[in-house]
DNA sequence: CCCCCAAATGAT
DNA sequence: ATCATTTGGGGG
């Protein structure tokens, strides 16, 4: 299977139109030819289509209340059963918990003032800010997802000038894209290595969407630290210890002894941690 | 690998 | 409306 791309697809811009689901699929913007949600419960959802099939959808433009899938009679298309938080619905929940963007495509059959007249239109990136269960118009439970539009360029710390040449935009999009995806797959990997247990306290949190942990960079990414997005610069932490680590609440010695907290960092053999990054963290974040 | 699904599509 | 066909993806 081709790698799932989160965020914009290189060379595709907001407002681009597609004749039908097949051309949309070939563009990589939304790969499934029928399903409304593209994603997996492990990685999250990379794109959704609004096609007007679900009566509990609400399209307010920059805010969308999107109904999960399932529970419909294949012939009548009516809700005939409760939806459950699994498969693609779970994928959207993963986006919410991990702050992953989802591409939104509106189809002409979706009846709203924001729908295109014909075919399908790529409408940019949204974040999943909340999800909940509700009794839908049919009387059966549906899962709803609140999507809010994000300004990609600003949220990534880039200011793409209106008059920038196309080639520059393209290159930048590609570079940003590759970075997001590489970093995200490593995030999944470090969590899997520790099976979502915090390396500091061994806590394993669970939610209605499964287990929850955070991947923490030892030497921070970006300005001015320029830490790399590599496995040897990542830790699997619970949210509390992630916050403490980022804000210098504790340090980690070269032998993994914790400074400021009792005990030692749990480290698996398949996870080589670069001690230079531990040193960098000690030097720059200790009181 | 096989099986099944899916907010589609095109023809009756 | 309904039917058959289609295609990519996900999961076991």
PDB file of N, CA, C and O (backbone and C1' of nucleotides) in Angstrom, chain A residues 20-21 49 51 54 57, chain B residues 5-10:
ATOM      1  N   UNK A  20     -14.765  13.299 -11.131  1.00  0.00           N
ATOM      2  CA  UNK A  20     -15.480  12.223 -10.450  1.00  0.00           C
ATOM      3  C   UNK A  20     -14.579  11.554  -9.429  1.00  0.00           C
ATOM      4  O   UNK A  20     -13.427  11.938  -9.250  1.00  0.00           O
ATOM      5  N   UNK A  21     -15.088  10.528  -8.782  1.00  0.00           N
ATOM      6  CA  UNK A  21     -14.349   9.882  -7.711  1.00  0.00           C
ATOM      7  C   UNK A  21     -13.096   9.164  -8.221  1.00  0.00           C
ATOM      8  O   UNK A  21     -12.123   9.008  -7.485  1.00  0.00           O
ATOM      9  N   UNK A  49     -14.697  12.927   2.258  1.00  0.00           N
ATOM     10  CA  UNK A  49     -15.514  13.551   1.222  1.00  0.00           C
ATOM     11  C   UNK A  49     -16.895  13.846   1.797  1.00  0.00           C
ATOM     12  O   UNK A  49     -17.453  13.019   2.519  1.00  0.00           O
ATOM     13  N   UNK A  51     -20.444  14.092   0.643  1.00  0.00           N
ATOM     14  CA  UNK A  51     -21.230  13.754  -0.546  1.00  0.00           C
ATOM     15  C   UNK A  51     -22.725  13.854  -0.302  1.00  0.00           C
ATOM     16  O   UNK A  51     -23.516  13.527  -1.163  1.00  0.00           O
ATOM     17  N   UNK A  54     -25.211  11.621   4.492  1.00  0.00           N
ATOM     18  CA  UNK A  54     -25.586  11.480   5.904  1.00  0.00           C
ATOM     19  C   UNK A  54     -26.385  12.683   6.386  1.00  0.00           C
ATOM     20  O   UNK A  54     -25.929  13.818   6.323  1.00  0.00           O
ATOM     21  N   UNK A  57     -25.087  15.479   8.946  1.00  0.00           N
ATOM     22  CA  UNK A  57     -23.995  16.388   8.593  1.00  0.00           C
ATOM     23  C   UNK A  57     -24.475  17.842   8.663  1.00  0.00           C
ATOM     24  O   UNK A  57     -25.627  18.136   8.354  1.00  0.00           O
TER      25      UNK A  57
ATOM     26  P    DC B   5     -19.646  -7.163   3.326  1.00  0.00           P
ATOM     27  O5'  DC B   5     -19.178  -5.645   3.453  1.00  0.00           O
ATOM     28  C5'  DC B   5     -18.289  -5.282   4.499  1.00  0.00           C
ATOM     29  C4'  DC B   5     -17.660  -3.938   4.155  1.00  0.00           C
ATOM     30  C3'  DC B   5     -18.680  -2.919   3.648  1.00  0.00           C
ATOM     31  O3'  DC B   5     -18.616  -1.767   4.452  1.00  0.00           O
ATOM     32  C1'  DC B   5     -16.778  -3.032   2.191  1.00  0.00           C
ATOM     33  P    DA B   6     -19.881  -0.794   4.520  1.00  0.00           P
ATOM     34  O5'  DA B   6     -19.386   0.434   3.651  1.00  0.00           O
ATOM     35  C5'  DA B   6     -18.079   0.972   3.869  1.00  0.00           C
ATOM     36  C4'  DA B   6     -17.806   1.955   2.764  1.00  0.00           C
ATOM     37  C3'  DA B   6     -19.075   2.642   2.265  1.00  0.00           C
ATOM     38  O3'  DA B   6     -18.948   4.056   2.400  1.00  0.00           O
ATOM     39  C1'  DA B   6     -17.840   1.677   0.449  1.00  0.00           C
ATOM     40  P    DA B   7     -20.251   4.730   2.985  1.00  0.00           P
ATOM     41  O5'  DA B   7     -20.547   5.703   1.767  1.00  0.00           O
ATOM     42  C5'  DA B   7     -21.648   5.465   0.907  1.00  0.00           C
ATOM     43  C4'  DA B   7     -21.820   6.731   0.108  1.00  0.00           C
ATOM     44  C3'  DA B   7     -20.542   7.150  -0.591  1.00  0.00           C
ATOM     45  O3'  DA B   7     -20.879   7.882  -1.772  1.00  0.00           O
ATOM     46  C1'  DA B   7     -21.155   8.774   0.974  1.00  0.00           C
ATOM     47  P    DA B   8     -21.423   6.987  -2.988  1.00  0.00           P
ATOM     48  O5'  DA B   8     -19.996   6.690  -3.632  1.00  0.00           O
ATOM     49  C5'  DA B   8     -19.172   7.731  -4.125  1.00  0.00           C
ATOM     50  C4'  DA B   8     -18.728   7.364  -5.546  1.00  0.00           C
ATOM     51  C3'  DA B   8     -19.556   8.080  -6.611  1.00  0.00           C
ATOM     52  O3'  DA B   8     -18.665   8.452  -7.639  1.00  0.00           O
ATOM     53  C1'  DA B   8     -19.755   5.725  -6.906  1.00  0.00           C
ATOM     54  P    DT B   9     -19.212   9.400  -8.807  1.00  0.00           P
ATOM     55  O5'  DT B   9     -19.549   8.348  -9.944  1.00  0.00           O
ATOM     56  C5'  DT B   9     -18.573   7.375 -10.267  1.00  0.00           C
ATOM     57  C4'  DT B   9     -19.045   6.491 -11.395  1.00  0.00           C
ATOM     58  C3'  DT B   9     -19.932   7.176 -12.431  1.00  0.00           C
ATOM     59  O3'  DT B   9     -19.428   6.868 -13.696  1.00  0.00           O
ATOM     60  C1'  DT B   9     -20.964   5.187 -11.653  1.00  0.00           C
ATOM     61  P    DG B  10     -19.866   7.762 -14.971  1.00  0.00           P
ATOM     62  O5'  DG B  10     -20.616   6.660 -15.853  1.00  0.00           O
ATOM     63  C5'  DG B  10     -20.051   5.365 -15.988  1.00  0.00           C
ATOM     64  C4'  DG B  10     -21.095   4.434 -16.574  1.00  0.00           C
ATOM     65  C3'  DG B  10     -22.031   5.120 -17.572  1.00  0.00           C
ATOM     66  O3'  DG B  10     -22.227   4.251 -18.679  1.00  0.00           O
ATOM     67  C1'  DG B  10     -23.299   4.146 -15.823  1.00  0.00           C
TER      68       DG B  10
END
